[in-house]
Amino acid sequence: MTAIDIRDVSLEYGEGSGARLILSDISLTVRSGEFLSVIGPSGCGKTTLLRLIAGLVTPTRGAILCGDRKVDRPSRDRAIVFQDYGRALLPWRKIWSNVALPLEGGNIQGAALRERAIELLKVMRLEAVADHYPDQLSGGMQQRVQIARSLAQEPKIWLMDEPFGALDAITRQQLQDEVARLAAERNMTVVFITHDLEEAIYLGDRVVVLGAHPGRVVEEISVDLPKPRDQLTTREDPRFLAHRHHLFGLLQGH
Amino acid sequence: MLTRIILALLLPLILLALWQAAAGAGMLSPAYFPAPLQTLDALTTSVVTGKLWGPFAATAWRMFQGWFAASLAGVILGAVIGFSRTARELLQPTLEFLRPFPASAVIPAAILIFGLSNAMAVWVIAFGSIWPVLLSTLHGFAAIEPRLKEVSAALEMRPVDYLRKVALPSALPDIFTGVRISLSIALILAVVVEMQSAQPGLGQNILLAQRMYRSPELYAGIVVLGLFGLAISWVLERVEQRLLAWKIRR
Ligand SMILES: Nc1ncnc2c1ncn2[C@@H]1O[C@H](COP(=O)(O)OP(=O)(O)O)[C@@H](O)[C@H]1O
Ligand SMILES: [Mg+2]
């Protein structure tokens, strides 16, 4: 089943003679439960593509469908993990309360709200800072709070924009596995943007390479590596290395 | 803490002592510069006899009414203008036009319209003190982090929840700055409007004391106003520290 259907989408910013074509004729489908990695040079329109899927921006031409509904606004079904985590948290709320935000107004209330938020923080190994404020946390921790919050939303589609850019290597690998596990466990469809080629292959069922000026799809590969993946064996697998070789050359070329 | 207070009080106390000494030596005219102890005497008398409280309460109440009206209107108007581009384009030019009018200059017009009444005084105070709270609220609402709007949109938050959970907390530090400045302007205007329109209150008492050359009473009035200003800004600071604990924490 198709979860996201991007049909000949183009996007321009600006109007008239000042219009700039950012994304040109993107066509992509993402299967339900699929993990799609998107990679491409900085400024090629990765974030813009994610914002289109989220419904924060509407395409100039073409359409995006989620299920059989046209995307024309954001929805609770699609959680976004923003690249600029520092701006995406509510600075006046404690960490647990930030995570509880999507739960408010739902079935869980009172003390249970906090408990549920703390459960989610545990997944991100952040329960110790539940009563801190966002600006007391490092960038990597703030990003994990944002991930925990997006989980509280219980989305069908998980949209992540370079989520691990601010993390150290060890935490990064831990979270890669955590995200892969959660996506599989909750059967989420994931669009995962990264500028790290190995990360794209390691996590993805498929990797899409975007080229720049204007942003367009230049390559799509299926990653035929068994899941769940393993930080050591997967990365040493000859197929992994072959993909890496192929895509590396492609990215250098652009 | 204690040493800081002592240090802060040192200079005023020395100046007062010098003033007292100079007055005692006959170097200052008592009609213009009464000895500080005389002022203190006048102050204690008016406190003890209860003569102070009537005018004090009148001034404080007037100031509070004007300030409260200004804050309420300023926050609502500022929120609407900060939120909506249409409202901004519709209202902002008029507001920019009204803003430079010195509030004390509108007093005669206000007297003409409302008569020599407390309502007139409250209107003048409200008009003069609305600007800081209005402009800073406007700024606060216009400067809400766009990413937070998107977070709210992705959660399909209702507008009322967005206002309550995101917009208002985000604008609150700015609102508070405005409210504080507005309060000090309201106090100034309360005194000025009393002086110009013979409304009972501390301002009028000061003016009368001056006309009758009772300078200790005049200075006593000034001291009371100063202490009052200090007290309300202290209260506001406490409230702010409570409400904005997340911001002032360190
Ligand atoms: N709101 C906007 N208005 C105008 N141009 C924009 C806007 N957002 C992004 N762009 C431009 O679109 C291009 C792609 O940006 P972005 O999607 O953020 O790239 P990436 O995430 O791949 O680094 C950039 O050239 C950027 O300057
Ligand atoms: Mg980006």
PDB file of C-alpha atoms in Angstrom, chain A residues 51 74-76 82 84 87-92 102 104 133 135-136 149 153, chain B residues 145 147-148 150-151 153-157 165-167 169-170 245-246 249-250:
ATOM      1  CA  ARG A  51       7.805  20.511   4.500  1.00  0.00           C
ATOM      2  CA  PRO A  74      -0.438  19.590   8.478  1.00  0.00           C
ATOM      3  CA  SER A  75      -1.971  16.638  10.246  1.00  0.00           C
ATOM      4  CA  ARG A  76      -1.459  14.762  13.490  1.00  0.00           C
ATOM      5  CA  PHE A  82      12.672  19.698  12.731  1.00  0.00           C
ATOM      6  CA  ASP A  84      16.530  23.348  14.142  1.00  0.00           C
ATOM      7  CA  ARG A  87      13.499  26.537  18.022  1.00  0.00           C
ATOM      8  CA  ALA A  88      11.065  23.678  17.979  1.00  0.00           C
ATOM      9  CA  LEU A  89      10.755  23.290  21.751  1.00  0.00           C
ATOM     10  CA  LEU A  90       8.667  25.490  24.044  1.00  0.00           C
ATOM     11  CA  PRO A  91      11.296  27.196  26.213  1.00  0.00           C
ATOM     12  CA  TRP A  92       8.848  27.932  29.023  1.00  0.00           C
ATOM     13  CA  PRO A 102       0.795  16.252  21.891  1.00  0.00           C
ATOM     14  CA  GLU A 104      -2.897  17.100  26.008  1.00  0.00           C
ATOM     15  CA  TYR A 133      14.086  23.452  30.847  1.00  0.00           C
ATOM     16  CA  ASP A 135      17.934  25.704  27.389  1.00  0.00           C
ATOM     17  CA  GLN A 136      19.603  23.678  30.132  1.00  0.00           C
ATOM     18  CA  ARG A 149       7.630  14.545  21.532  1.00  0.00           C
ATOM     19  CA  GLN A 153       1.949  12.293  18.676  1.00  0.00           C
TER      20      GLN A 153
ATOM     21  CA  GLU B 145       8.884  31.689  16.738  1.00  0.00           C
ATOM     22  CA  ARG B 147       8.684  26.951  14.148  1.00  0.00           C
ATOM     23  CA  LEU B 148       6.364  26.868  17.155  1.00  0.00           C
ATOM     24  CA  GLU B 150       4.333  24.882  12.759  1.00  0.00           C
ATOM     25  CA  VAL B 151       4.587  22.584  15.762  1.00  0.00           C
ATOM     26  CA  ALA B 153      -0.183  23.224  13.258  1.00  0.00           C
ATOM     27  CA  ALA B 154       1.210  19.685  13.076  1.00  0.00           C
ATOM     28  CA  LEU B 155      -0.657  18.930  16.294  1.00  0.00           C
ATOM     29  CA  GLU B 156      -3.835  20.409  14.804  1.00  0.00           C
ATOM     30  CA  MET B 157      -4.134  22.657  17.831  1.00  0.00           C
ATOM     31  CA  LYS B 165      -0.243  27.263  25.151  1.00  0.00           C
ATOM     32  CA  VAL B 166       2.013  28.969  22.647  1.00  0.00           C
ATOM     33  CA  ALA B 167       1.237  32.568  21.785  1.00  0.00           C
ATOM     34  CA  PRO B 169       3.506  32.338  27.052  1.00  0.00           C
ATOM     35  CA  SER B 170       5.749  33.347  24.211  1.00  0.00           C
ATOM     36  CA  ALA B 245      10.530  31.721  36.286  1.00  0.00           C
ATOM     37  CA  TRP B 246      11.691  29.812  33.198  1.00  0.00           C
ATOM     38  CA  ARG B 249      16.000  31.342  36.395  1.00  0.00           C
ATOM     39  CA  ARG B 250      19.681  32.083  35.882  1.00  0.00           C
TER      40      ARG B 250
END
